[in-house]
């Protein structure tokens, strides 16, 4: 049961919906896709309707020194959107989307989900490069970076961000862009969860579709090492219009896959190709000779179909844990390690796959932007590795968590020190400190945090102030962090 009531909220003029434990609608509002947080009871959920509502909620919290939780899509794996006992600013009623039909420039409010943004932009033939699961919040994704099937072609979501409107923790309304508040804009692109409450985002969009090609090519697990061992050279030669996400997982029920294969480890290439259809086969010339597939399910599709392909693999309502990191290259050794780990994974139980190790492809346009251009770090990161475990009962927590963390420990020696803040649960202070790249970038972020959130009211996140404090106490004890050794 929550111990706080915030009984004097809302102030007069608040237009949104206020929910406390026991109120009709509270249980639905606090639910997150990751069922591990189902027992948490935020003290108050303020569903804001507009910026004025957000300013009122922020000023209320700031006046009491109360930490502010923010829920946009509620998708983040650590459940930071709905902490126990917290005051939550919930963006889910703020869904306005505006697309300029001529230029594609798209402005969304902070409660918009990726599928909603895709549907609105595709009406005019455009896409804002974002992530791969349609129920993810655009806000949390953008503030961390935003990786998806168009990263190789058009860069990260943050590379296509033109401006962000925010409310600061002292209630000021600011716009951040290359021209206005440029230093804040630098930090919001990669470490934004720590700096301010984002209320709307304006993006550059790109013409994509209407018809593209997407789907899965399914291979026997024996093909994983031969294909992954050559995938670097394949992708270096491939056009930017092609993206491959290799995944190793126990086979879910897939059309075309014989029933005896279900639950057996397989190797899958998720293929999304947005170039001219006549050149699709040419784009795949590096892949075709490497192994014979069990099933090739790549078909002409719409962008909306392609960008929700993965929705079924991570259904809401299951217990989830994930970790991730960057790789400069995928070697046969890394591929074999991943195959061995999946073959030792806990046996599948509920719907959808129980575990997966994926290698989302970066490179291409991701490297058109310099490492220091914004907080988000990318130098030398040609691939991500991401491990996901999904299960259904608390009894299985330790088993799956242990397996996911075992994958992290096995892949750590091959990983860069930098990484992508959104695609992992929190891995601690030293991890966060190294995640953004050089010590100079970290200092810049610490300075921004001190300027825009000196009391660390935005603390429900992978937190810069806590990491900074941990570094200071280690230094005081004479212990150096790994980068400083
Ligand atoms: C199944 C799954 C698939 C995913 N796929 C991808 C992918 O393809 N590409 C990718 O890049 N990422 C992906 N992610 C990671 C995703 O980008 C992050 O989880 C992201 O934080 C989700 O945004 P959200 O708005 O739903 O977050 P929430 O859970 O609402 O919030 C997450 C964090 O962001 C902060 N926050 C949220 N809204 C605001 C705001 N308006 N202003 C300031 N801070 C805010 C919160 O305080 C919290 O710390 C995936 C995650 C999952 C679980």
Short mmCIF file of C-alpha atoms and ligand atoms in Angstrom, two decimals:
data_model
loop_
_atom_site.label_atom_id
_atom_site.label_comp_id
_atom_site.label_asym_id
_atom_site.label_seq_id
_atom_site.Cartn_x
_atom_site.Cartn_y
_atom_site.Cartn_z
CA UNK A 1 0.00 0.00 0.00
CA UNK A 2 1.22 3.48 -0.83
CA UNK A 3 2.22 5.64 2.17
CA UNK A 4 1.81 9.03 0.47
CA UNK A 5 -1.46 10.66 -0.62
CA UNK A 6 -0.59 14.04 -2.16
CA UNK A 7 -4.06 14.98 -0.94
CA UNK A 8 -3.75 18.66 -1.98
CA UNK A 9 -3.21 17.75 -5.65
CA UNK A 10 -4.55 18.84 -8.13
CA UNK A 11 -4.51 22.61 -7.90
CA UNK A 12 -7.40 24.57 -9.42
CA UNK A 13 -7.34 24.60 -13.20
CA UNK A 14 -5.77 21.15 -13.67
CA UNK A 15 -7.58 19.65 -16.67
CA UNK A 16 -6.26 16.09 -16.57
CA UNK A 17 -7.26 12.97 -14.65
CA UNK A 18 -5.88 12.23 -11.17
CA UNK A 19 -5.79 8.61 -10.04
CA UNK A 20 -4.98 7.22 -6.58
CA UNK A 21 -4.95 3.58 -5.42
CA UNK A 22 -8.51 2.28 -5.41
CA UNK A 23 -9.82 4.79 -7.98
CA UNK A 24 -11.58 3.35 -11.03
CA UNK A 25 -9.00 3.27 -13.82
CA UNK A 26 -5.99 3.29 -11.45
CA UNK A 27 -5.15 -0.39 -11.97
CA UNK A 28 -5.17 -0.01 -15.77
CA UNK A 29 -3.17 3.23 -15.62
CA UNK A 30 -0.37 1.79 -13.48
CA UNK A 31 -0.01 -1.41 -15.58
CA UNK A 32 3.25 -1.69 -17.52
CA UNK A 33 4.13 -4.19 -20.26
CA UNK A 34 6.71 -5.81 -17.95
CA UNK A 35 4.62 -7.78 -15.42
CA UNK A 36 7.46 -7.77 -12.90
CA UNK A 37 6.23 -4.41 -11.63
CA UNK A 38 2.56 -5.40 -11.29
CA UNK A 39 2.59 -5.04 -7.50
CA UNK A 40 3.97 -1.51 -7.44
CA UNK A 41 1.56 1.16 -6.21
CA UNK A 42 2.39 4.70 -7.29
CA UNK A 43 0.79 7.14 -4.83
CA UNK A 44 -0.67 9.34 -7.55
CA UNK A 45 -0.88 9.22 -11.33
CA UNK A 46 -1.48 12.64 -12.90
CA UNK A 47 -2.69 12.10 -16.46
CA UNK A 48 -1.95 15.50 -17.96
CA UNK A 49 -3.86 16.92 -20.91
CA UNK A 50 -1.48 19.69 -21.91
CA UNK A 51 1.66 21.62 -21.03
CA UNK A 52 -0.16 23.76 -18.43
CA UNK A 53 -1.12 20.57 -16.59
CA UNK A 54 2.49 19.37 -16.71
CA UNK A 55 3.77 22.69 -15.36
CA UNK A 56 1.27 22.44 -12.46
CA UNK A 57 2.35 18.89 -11.64
CA UNK A 58 6.04 19.78 -11.85
CA UNK A 59 5.66 22.88 -9.68
CA UNK A 60 3.72 20.82 -7.13
CA UNK A 61 6.54 18.26 -6.91
CA UNK A 62 9.32 20.87 -7.01
CA UNK A 63 7.68 22.78 -4.15
CA UNK A 64 7.86 19.66 -1.99
CA UNK A 65 11.20 18.34 -3.21
CA UNK A 66 9.28 15.30 -4.45
CA UNK A 67 10.96 13.11 -7.11
CA UNK A 68 9.02 13.09 -10.40
CA UNK A 69 8.31 9.85 -12.27
CA UNK A 70 7.29 10.10 -15.92
CA UNK A 71 5.29 7.64 -17.95
CA UNK A 72 5.16 8.11 -21.70
CA UNK A 73 4.88 4.65 -23.32
CA UNK A 74 5.66 2.79 -20.06
CA UNK A 75 7.80 0.40 -22.10
CA UNK A 76 11.16 0.71 -20.39
CA UNK A 77 12.33 -2.63 -19.07
CA UNK A 78 13.26 -1.33 -15.58
CA UNK A 79 9.73 -0.06 -14.87
CA UNK A 80 10.93 3.46 -14.07
CA UNK A 81 7.62 4.81 -15.36
CA UNK A 82 5.62 3.55 -12.33
CA UNK A 83 7.71 3.45 -9.15
CA UNK A 84 6.15 2.45 -5.84
CA UNK A 85 4.81 5.39 -3.77
CA UNK A 86 5.77 7.91 -6.46
CA UNK A 87 4.09 10.93 -8.02
CA UNK A 88 3.79 10.01 -11.71
CA UNK A 89 3.28 12.45 -14.57
CA UNK A 90 1.51 10.34 -17.17
CA UNK A 91 1.63 11.50 -20.79
CA UNK A 92 -0.78 8.95 -22.23
CA UNK A 93 -3.56 11.49 -22.92
CA UNK A 94 -1.17 13.72 -24.90
CA UNK A 95 -1.34 12.18 -28.35
CA UNK A 96 -1.50 15.06 -30.82
CA UNK A 97 0.44 14.44 -34.06
CA UNK A 98 1.04 16.90 -36.87
CA UNK A 99 2.69 15.93 -40.17
CA UNK A 100 3.51 18.50 -42.82
CA UNK A 101 2.37 16.72 -46.00
CA UNK A 102 4.91 18.62 -48.11
CA UNK A 103 8.09 18.32 -46.04
CA UNK A 104 7.21 15.40 -43.76
CA UNK A 105 8.31 17.40 -40.71
CA UNK A 106 6.43 15.73 -37.86
CA UNK A 107 5.58 17.04 -34.39
CA UNK A 108 4.22 14.71 -31.73
CA UNK A 109 3.17 15.11 -28.14
CA UNK A 110 4.97 13.00 -25.56
CA UNK A 111 2.25 10.35 -25.15
CA UNK A 112 2.47 9.10 -28.73
CA UNK A 113 3.49 5.48 -29.35
CA UNK A 114 5.67 4.45 -32.29
CA UNK A 115 2.82 2.67 -34.11
CA UNK A 116 0.67 5.80 -33.84
CA UNK A 117 3.46 7.99 -35.22
CA UNK A 118 4.13 5.53 -38.08
CA UNK A 119 0.42 5.42 -39.00
CA UNK A 120 0.20 9.23 -39.13
CA UNK A 121 3.39 9.77 -41.15
CA UNK A 122 2.68 6.91 -43.57
CA UNK A 123 -0.60 8.59 -44.55
CA UNK A 124 1.68 11.06 -46.35
CA UNK A 125 4.29 8.48 -47.40
CA UNK A 126 6.81 9.43 -44.68
CA UNK A 127 8.52 7.68 -41.78
CA UNK A 128 10.40 9.08 -38.78
CA UNK A 129 13.22 6.57 -38.09
CA UNK A 130 12.46 5.02 -34.70
CA UNK A 131 12.23 1.60 -33.01
CA UNK A 132 10.86 -1.81 -33.92
CA UNK A 133 7.99 -2.52 -31.51
CA UNK A 134 4.88 -0.45 -32.21
CA UNK A 135 3.77 -0.08 -28.57
CA UNK A 136 7.01 1.61 -27.46
CA UNK A 137 6.71 5.24 -26.37
CA UNK A 138 8.33 7.69 -28.79
CA UNK A 139 9.38 9.94 -25.87
CA UNK A 140 11.50 7.51 -23.84
CA UNK A 141 12.95 6.03 -27.03
CA UNK A 142 13.93 9.40 -28.50
CA UNK A 143 15.48 10.73 -25.30
CA UNK A 144 17.84 7.72 -25.23
CA UNK A 145 18.68 7.48 -28.96
CA UNK A 146 16.24 5.41 -31.03
CA UNK A 147 17.50 2.43 -33.03
CA UNK A 148 15.44 0.68 -35.68
CA UNK A 149 15.26 -0.77 -39.18
CA UNK A 150 16.03 2.65 -40.74
CA UNK A 151 19.13 3.43 -38.65
CA UNK A 152 21.51 2.27 -41.41
CA UNK A 153 19.66 4.33 -43.99
CA UNK A 154 18.67 7.52 -42.14
CA UNK A 155 20.42 7.39 -38.75
CA UNK A 156 19.09 7.26 -35.21
CA UNK A 157 15.86 8.90 -34.07
CA UNK A 158 18.00 11.56 -32.37
CA UNK A 159 19.78 12.25 -35.69
CA UNK A 160 16.38 13.19 -37.11
CA UNK A 161 15.27 15.25 -34.13
CA UNK A 162 14.88 18.93 -35.00
CA UNK A 163 13.67 20.25 -31.67
CA UNK A 164 12.21 19.25 -28.30
CA UNK A 165 9.87 21.26 -26.09
CA UNK A 166 10.41 20.65 -22.39
CA UNK A 167 9.26 21.73 -18.96
CA UNK A 168 12.24 22.04 -16.63
CA UNK A 169 12.03 20.80 -13.04
CA UNK A 170 11.59 24.41 -11.89
CA UNK A 171 8.55 24.79 -14.16
CA UNK A 172 10.08 26.76 -17.06
CA UNK A 173 8.92 26.01 -20.61
CA UNK A 174 11.87 25.79 -22.99
CA UNK A 175 12.48 24.79 -26.56
CA UNK A 176 15.75 23.04 -27.38
CA UNK A 177 17.22 22.79 -30.88
CA UNK A 178 20.46 23.50 -32.73
CA UNK A 179 19.66 27.24 -32.38
CA UNK A 180 17.80 27.50 -29.05
CA UNK A 181 19.38 26.13 -25.87
CA UNK A 182 21.86 24.09 -27.95
CA UNK A 183 23.73 22.64 -24.96
CA UNK A 184 20.48 21.28 -23.51
CA UNK A 185 19.62 19.91 -26.98
CA UNK A 186 23.03 18.17 -27.01
CA UNK A 187 22.22 16.41 -23.73
CA UNK A 188 18.58 15.63 -24.48
CA UNK A 189 19.74 13.54 -27.46
CA UNK A 190 20.90 10.47 -25.53
CA UNK A 191 20.56 11.41 -21.85
CA UNK A 192 17.23 13.25 -21.99
CA UNK A 193 15.49 11.20 -19.28
CA UNK A 194 17.79 12.89 -16.75
CA UNK A 195 17.39 16.52 -17.77
CA UNK A 196 13.79 17.74 -18.19
CA UNK A 197 10.22 16.66 -18.89
CA UNK A 198 9.80 16.51 -22.66
CA UNK A 199 6.36 17.57 -23.83
CA UNK A 200 6.74 17.40 -27.63
CA UNK A 201 9.26 16.42 -30.30
CA UNK A 202 9.71 17.67 -33.89
CA UNK A 203 11.42 15.34 -36.36
CA UNK A 204 12.65 15.22 -39.93
CA UNK A 205 10.89 12.38 -41.77
CA UNK A 206 11.80 10.46 -44.93
CA UNK A 207 9.84 9.07 -47.85
CA UNK A 208 9.54 5.28 -47.41
CA UNK A 209 7.22 2.84 -49.16
CA UNK A 210 4.36 2.40 -49.80
CA UNK A 211 5.67 -1.08 -50.63
CA UNK A 212 8.85 -2.42 -49.08
CA UNK A 213 10.10 -5.96 -48.38
CA UNK A 214 10.19 -7.48 -44.91
CA UNK A 215 10.01 -10.76 -43.06
CA UNK A 216 12.09 -13.54 -41.59
CA UNK A 217 14.56 -15.95 -43.15
CA UNK A 218 14.72 -18.98 -40.86
CA UNK A 219 17.82 -21.19 -40.75
CA UNK A 220 18.82 -24.26 -38.77
CA UNK A 221 20.98 -23.32 -35.80
CA UNK A 222 24.04 -24.80 -37.58
CA UNK A 223 23.89 -21.83 -39.97
CA UNK A 224 24.38 -19.26 -37.18
CA UNK A 225 28.18 -19.37 -36.97
CA UNK A 226 28.86 -19.51 -40.75
CA UNK A 227 26.50 -16.59 -41.38
CA UNK A 228 27.40 -14.44 -38.35
CA UNK A 229 31.10 -15.06 -38.96
CA UNK A 230 30.75 -13.33 -42.38
CA UNK A 231 28.02 -10.83 -41.55
CA UNK A 232 30.39 -7.89 -41.08
CA UNK A 233 31.72 -8.08 -44.62
CA UNK A 234 28.20 -8.73 -45.94
CA UNK A 235 26.78 -5.61 -44.31
CA UNK A 236 29.77 -3.41 -45.14
CA UNK A 237 29.08 -4.17 -48.82
CA UNK A 238 25.27 -4.01 -48.55
CA UNK A 239 23.23 -0.94 -49.52
CA UNK A 240 21.92 1.21 -46.65
CA UNK A 241 18.38 0.32 -47.70
CA UNK A 242 18.97 -3.20 -46.32
CA UNK A 243 18.85 -3.97 -42.62
CA UNK A 244 19.41 -7.38 -41.05
CA UNK A 245 18.67 -8.25 -37.42
CA UNK A 246 20.15 -11.70 -36.73
CA UNK A 247 18.43 -13.48 -33.82
CA UNK A 248 19.19 -16.78 -32.08
CA UNK A 249 16.19 -18.19 -30.20
CA UNK A 250 14.16 -21.33 -29.50
CA UNK A 251 11.75 -21.55 -32.46
CA UNK A 252 8.33 -20.01 -31.80
CA UNK A 253 5.41 -21.37 -33.87
CA UNK A 254 6.09 -19.83 -37.29
CA UNK A 255 4.26 -20.46 -40.54
CA UNK A 256 6.29 -22.88 -42.69
CA UNK A 257 8.19 -24.35 -39.74
CA UNK A 258 7.58 -28.06 -39.04
CA UNK A 259 5.95 -28.68 -35.59
CA UNK A 260 8.91 -30.78 -34.33
CA UNK A 261 11.10 -27.66 -34.61
CA UNK A 262 9.07 -25.61 -32.07
CA UNK A 263 11.27 -24.86 -29.05
CA UNK A 264 14.44 -26.03 -30.86
CA UNK A 265 17.13 -23.29 -31.19
CA UNK A 266 17.08 -21.68 -34.62
CA UNK A 267 18.84 -18.82 -36.34
CA UNK A 268 16.69 -16.09 -37.90
CA UNK A 269 17.51 -13.10 -40.04
CA UNK A 270 14.90 -10.37 -39.70
CA UNK A 271 15.07 -8.60 -43.04
CA UNK A 272 13.78 -5.11 -43.81
CA UNK A 273 14.58 -3.68 -47.24
CA UNK A 274 13.30 -0.22 -48.17
CA UNK A 275 15.03 0.23 -51.54
CA UNK A 276 13.76 -0.37 -55.09
CA UNK A 277 12.07 -3.78 -55.21
CA UNK A 278 13.95 -4.71 -58.42
CA UNK A 279 17.23 -4.46 -56.49
CA UNK A 280 16.22 -6.60 -53.49
CA UNK A 281 18.02 -9.77 -54.65
CA UNK A 282 21.13 -7.76 -55.43
CA UNK A 283 21.06 -6.35 -51.89
CA UNK A 284 21.01 -9.89 -50.50
CA UNK A 285 23.81 -11.28 -52.69
CA UNK A 286 26.21 -11.45 -49.74
CA UNK A 287 23.77 -13.50 -47.65
CA UNK A 288 22.37 -15.99 -50.15
CA UNK A 289 25.42 -18.27 -50.59
CA UNK A 290 26.18 -18.55 -46.85
CA UNK A 291 23.59 -21.18 -45.89
CA UNK A 292 20.35 -22.84 -47.01
CA UNK A 293 17.29 -21.57 -45.13
CA UNK A 294 14.49 -23.72 -43.71
CA UNK A 295 11.98 -21.04 -44.71
CA UNK A 296 12.18 -17.67 -46.43
CA UNK A 297 9.23 -15.53 -45.36
CA UNK A 298 10.39 -12.19 -46.73
CA UNK A 299 7.50 -10.68 -48.71
CA UNK A 300 6.39 -7.35 -50.13
CA UNK A 301 4.81 -5.50 -47.20
CA UNK A 302 3.78 -2.09 -46.00
CA UNK A 303 6.04 -0.14 -43.64
CA UNK A 304 3.43 -0.54 -40.89
CA UNK A 305 3.57 -4.35 -41.25
CA UNK A 306 7.36 -4.33 -41.20
CA UNK A 307 7.64 -2.09 -38.18
CA UNK A 308 5.32 -4.25 -36.08
CA UNK A 309 6.84 -7.62 -37.09
CA UNK A 310 8.36 -7.99 -33.62
CA UNK A 311 5.25 -7.07 -31.61
CA UNK A 312 4.27 -10.70 -31.19
CA UNK A 313 7.69 -11.65 -29.86
CA UNK A 314 7.47 -9.43 -26.76
CA UNK A 315 3.78 -9.44 -25.77
CA UNK A 316 2.76 -7.22 -22.84
CA UNK A 317 1.95 -8.89 -19.53
CA UNK A 318 4.92 -11.28 -19.24
CA UNK A 319 7.86 -10.92 -16.84
CA UNK A 320 10.91 -9.58 -18.67
CA UNK A 321 14.60 -8.95 -18.12
CA UNK A 322 17.11 -7.71 -20.68
CA UNK A 323 20.70 -6.58 -21.06
CA UNK A 324 22.59 -5.15 -23.99
CA UNK A 325 25.85 -3.77 -25.29
CA UNK A 326 27.77 -2.69 -28.40
CA UNK A 327 30.05 -4.76 -30.61
CA UNK A 328 32.64 -3.51 -33.09
CA UNK A 329 32.24 -6.77 -35.04
CA UNK A 330 30.56 -10.17 -34.77
CA UNK A 331 33.22 -12.88 -34.80
CA UNK A 332 32.66 -16.66 -35.14
CA UNK A 333 33.63 -16.92 -31.44
CA UNK A 334 30.88 -14.49 -30.41
CA UNK A 335 28.40 -16.35 -32.63
CA UNK A 336 29.33 -19.73 -31.13
CA UNK A 337 29.07 -18.28 -27.60
CA UNK A 338 25.55 -17.04 -28.34
CA UNK A 339 24.50 -20.40 -29.85
CA UNK A 340 25.80 -22.27 -26.80
CA UNK A 341 24.01 -19.89 -24.42
CA UNK A 342 20.65 -20.25 -26.19
CA UNK A 343 20.96 -24.03 -26.25
CA UNK A 344 21.43 -23.96 -22.43
CA UNK A 345 18.52 -21.54 -21.82
CA UNK A 346 15.58 -22.39 -19.55
CA UNK A 347 12.92 -24.39 -21.41
CA UNK A 348 10.13 -22.27 -22.98
CA UNK A 349 6.92 -22.04 -20.94
CA UNK A 350 4.32 -19.44 -22.01
CA UNK A 351 3.34 -17.86 -25.34
CA UNK A 352 6.08 -16.51 -27.60
CA UNK A 353 9.79 -17.22 -27.22
CA UNK A 354 11.20 -17.37 -23.68
CA UNK A 355 14.66 -16.13 -24.62
CA UNK A 356 16.43 -14.50 -27.54
CA UNK A 357 19.83 -13.06 -28.33
CA UNK A 358 19.59 -10.46 -31.08
CA UNK A 359 22.23 -8.49 -32.97
CA UNK A 360 20.58 -5.33 -34.37
CA UNK A 361 22.69 -3.91 -37.18
CA UNK A 362 24.05 -0.36 -36.91
CA UNK A 363 26.69 1.21 -39.17
CA UNK A 364 25.71 3.06 -42.39
CA UNK A 365 24.12 6.45 -41.71
CA UNK A 366 24.67 5.92 -37.98
CA UNK A 367 28.30 6.87 -38.66
CA UNK A 368 27.47 10.00 -40.66
CA UNK A 369 27.14 11.86 -37.36
CA UNK A 370 30.18 12.51 -35.15
CA UNK A 371 30.65 10.99 -31.71
CA UNK A 372 30.66 14.38 -29.97
CA UNK A 373 27.68 15.86 -31.83
CA UNK A 374 25.33 14.83 -29.02
CA UNK A 375 25.27 12.84 -25.78
CA UNK A 376 24.33 9.58 -27.54
CA UNK A 377 27.49 7.53 -28.21
CA UNK A 378 28.07 5.49 -31.36
CA UNK A 379 31.80 5.43 -32.17
CA UNK A 380 32.87 2.04 -33.54
CA UNK A 381 29.50 0.40 -32.74
CA UNK A 382 28.63 -1.66 -35.80
CA UNK A 383 26.27 -3.95 -33.89
CA UNK A 384 24.23 -4.13 -30.73
CA UNK A 385 23.79 -7.33 -28.82
CA UNK A 386 20.60 -7.60 -26.86
CA UNK A 387 19.43 -10.48 -24.70
CA UNK A 388 15.81 -10.83 -23.62
CA UNK A 389 14.22 -13.30 -21.19
CA UNK A 390 10.43 -13.59 -20.82
CA UNK A 391 8.51 -15.80 -18.43
CA UNK A 392 5.28 -15.84 -16.43
CA UNK A 393 5.67 -16.62 -12.72
CA UNK A 394 7.75 -15.08 -9.89
CA UNK A 395 9.11 -18.59 -9.14
CA UNK A 396 11.02 -18.43 -12.41
CA UNK A 397 12.57 -14.97 -11.79
CA UNK A 398 15.91 -16.23 -10.51
CA UNK A 399 16.31 -18.80 -13.29
CA UNK A 400 15.67 -16.35 -16.16
CA UNK A 401 17.48 -13.44 -14.57
CA UNK A 402 20.47 -15.71 -14.01
CA UNK A 403 20.42 -16.82 -17.62
CA UNK A 404 20.14 -13.25 -19.00
CA UNK A 405 22.93 -12.02 -16.71
CA UNK A 406 25.02 -15.05 -17.71
CA UNK A 407 24.72 -13.94 -21.36
CA UNK A 408 25.81 -10.44 -20.37
CA UNK A 409 28.85 -11.80 -18.52
CA UNK A 410 29.78 -14.01 -21.48
CA UNK A 411 29.46 -11.17 -24.04
CA UNK A 412 31.04 -8.45 -21.88
CA UNK A 413 34.64 -9.28 -22.85
CA UNK A 414 33.76 -8.67 -26.53
CA UNK A 415 31.74 -5.49 -25.91
CA UNK A 416 32.67 -1.84 -26.21
CA UNK A 417 32.55 0.18 -23.00
CA UNK A 418 30.09 2.54 -24.59
CA UNK A 419 26.49 1.51 -25.17
CA UNK A 420 22.86 2.44 -25.69
CA UNK A 421 21.10 3.47 -22.49
CA UNK A 422 17.65 2.25 -23.60
CA UNK A 423 18.57 -1.29 -24.56
CA UNK A 424 19.55 -2.69 -21.21
CA UNK A 425 18.40 -2.67 -17.64
CA UNK A 426 20.59 -0.50 -15.45
CA UNK A 427 24.06 -2.01 -15.14
CA UNK A 428 25.30 0.35 -12.44
CA UNK A 429 27.20 3.59 -11.97
CA UNK A 430 30.43 2.66 -13.74
CA UNK A 431 28.53 1.28 -16.72
CA UNK A 432 26.55 4.52 -17.04
CA UNK A 433 29.67 6.64 -16.69
CA UNK A 434 31.34 4.79 -19.58
CA UNK A 435 28.20 4.51 -21.71
CA UNK A 436 28.39 8.00 -23.21
CA UNK A 437 32.01 7.76 -24.38
CA UNK A 438 34.80 10.12 -23.40
CA UNK A 439 35.31 11.57 -19.89
CA UNK A 440 34.71 15.00 -21.47
CA UNK A 441 31.22 13.96 -22.59
CA UNK A 442 30.47 12.64 -19.11
CA UNK A 443 31.63 15.94 -17.56
CA UNK A 444 29.38 17.83 -19.96
CA UNK A 445 26.43 15.64 -18.92
CA UNK A 446 27.17 16.11 -15.22
CA UNK A 447 27.27 19.88 -15.76
CA UNK A 448 23.89 19.75 -17.56
CA UNK A 449 22.40 17.63 -14.78
CA UNK A 450 23.61 20.12 -12.15
CA UNK A 451 22.24 23.05 -14.15
CA UNK A 452 18.83 21.63 -15.07
CA UNK A 453 18.08 19.22 -12.20
CA UNK A 454 20.31 20.20 -9.26
CA UNK A 455 18.14 18.35 -6.69
CA UNK A 456 17.88 15.20 -8.83
CA UNK A 457 14.08 15.30 -8.95
CA UNK A 458 14.32 13.27 -12.17
CA UNK A 459 15.80 10.25 -10.43
CA UNK A 460 13.64 7.41 -11.80
CA UNK A 461 16.01 6.60 -14.65
CA UNK A 462 19.56 5.44 -15.26
CA UNK A 463 20.69 8.25 -13.10
CA UNK A 464 23.59 10.61 -13.80
CA UNK A 465 23.62 12.18 -10.31
CA UNK A 466 23.77 8.80 -8.56
CA UNK A 467 26.57 7.65 -10.87
CA UNK A 468 28.45 10.88 -10.22
CA UNK A 469 28.06 10.43 -6.45
CA UNK A 470 29.26 6.82 -6.69
CA UNK A 471 32.33 7.96 -8.63
CA UNK A 472 33.08 10.62 -6.04
CA UNK A 473 32.92 8.16 -3.14
CA UNK A 474 35.12 5.67 -5.00
CA UNK A 475 37.64 8.42 -5.69
CA UNK A 476 37.57 9.41 -2.03
CA UNK A 477 38.34 5.78 -1.15
CA UNK A 478 41.23 5.80 -3.62
CA UNK A 479 39.55 3.35 -6.05
CA UNK A 480 39.82 4.21 -9.77
CA UNK A 481 37.05 3.47 -12.26
CA UNK A 482 38.01 1.14 -15.07
CA UNK A 483 38.36 3.88 -17.70
CA UNK A 484 40.72 5.75 -15.40
CA UNK A 485 42.97 2.78 -14.69
C1 LIG B 1 10.13 -5.09 -26.10
C2 LIG B 1 10.99 -3.87 -26.25
C3 LIG B 1 11.43 -3.49 -27.52
C4 LIG B 1 12.22 -2.34 -27.69
N1 LIG B 1 12.66 -2.01 -28.95
C5 LIG B 1 13.44 -0.92 -29.12
C6 LIG B 1 13.91 -0.56 -30.42
O1 LIG B 1 13.63 -1.22 -31.42
N2 LIG B 1 14.69 0.54 -30.55
C7 LIG B 1 15.03 1.30 -29.48
O2 LIG B 1 15.74 2.29 -29.66
N3 LIG B 1 14.60 1.00 -28.23
C8 LIG B 1 13.81 -0.10 -28.03
N4 LIG B 1 13.39 -0.42 -26.78
C9 LIG B 1 13.80 0.41 -25.64
C10 LIG B 1 12.95 1.67 -25.55
O3 LIG B 1 13.52 2.65 -26.36
C11 LIG B 1 12.96 2.19 -24.11
O4 LIG B 1 12.36 1.23 -23.30
C12 LIG B 1 12.23 3.54 -23.99
O5 LIG B 1 12.59 4.15 -22.78
C13 LIG B 1 10.74 3.38 -24.04
O6 LIG B 1 10.11 4.64 -24.05
P1 LIG B 1 8.74 4.84 -23.25
O7 LIG B 1 8.26 6.22 -23.54
O8 LIG B 1 7.82 3.71 -23.55
O9 LIG B 1 9.32 4.75 -21.78
P2 LIG B 1 8.72 4.88 -20.31
O10 LIG B 1 8.74 3.51 -19.72
O11 LIG B 1 7.45 5.65 -20.27
O12 LIG B 1 9.87 5.75 -19.65
C14 LIG B 1 11.21 5.30 -19.72
C15 LIG B 1 12.17 6.32 -19.11
O13 LIG B 1 12.07 7.53 -19.85
C16 LIG B 1 11.72 8.61 -19.01
N5 LIG B 1 10.73 9.41 -19.75
C17 LIG B 1 9.62 8.93 -20.36
N6 LIG B 1 8.96 9.94 -20.95
C18 LIG B 1 9.66 11.06 -20.70
C19 LIG B 1 9.47 12.42 -21.04
N7 LIG B 1 8.40 12.79 -21.74
N8 LIG B 1 10.38 13.33 -20.62
C20 LIG B 1 11.47 12.94 -19.90
N9 LIG B 1 11.71 11.67 -19.54
C21 LIG B 1 10.81 10.73 -19.94
C22 LIG B 1 11.10 7.97 -17.76
O14 LIG B 1 11.27 8.78 -16.62
C23 LIG B 1 11.86 6.67 -17.66
O15 LIG B 1 13.09 6.84 -17.00
C24 LIG B 1 12.58 -1.56 -26.57
C25 LIG B 1 12.14 -1.94 -25.29
C26 LIG B 1 11.36 -3.08 -25.12
C27 LIG B 1 10.90 -3.46 -23.74
#
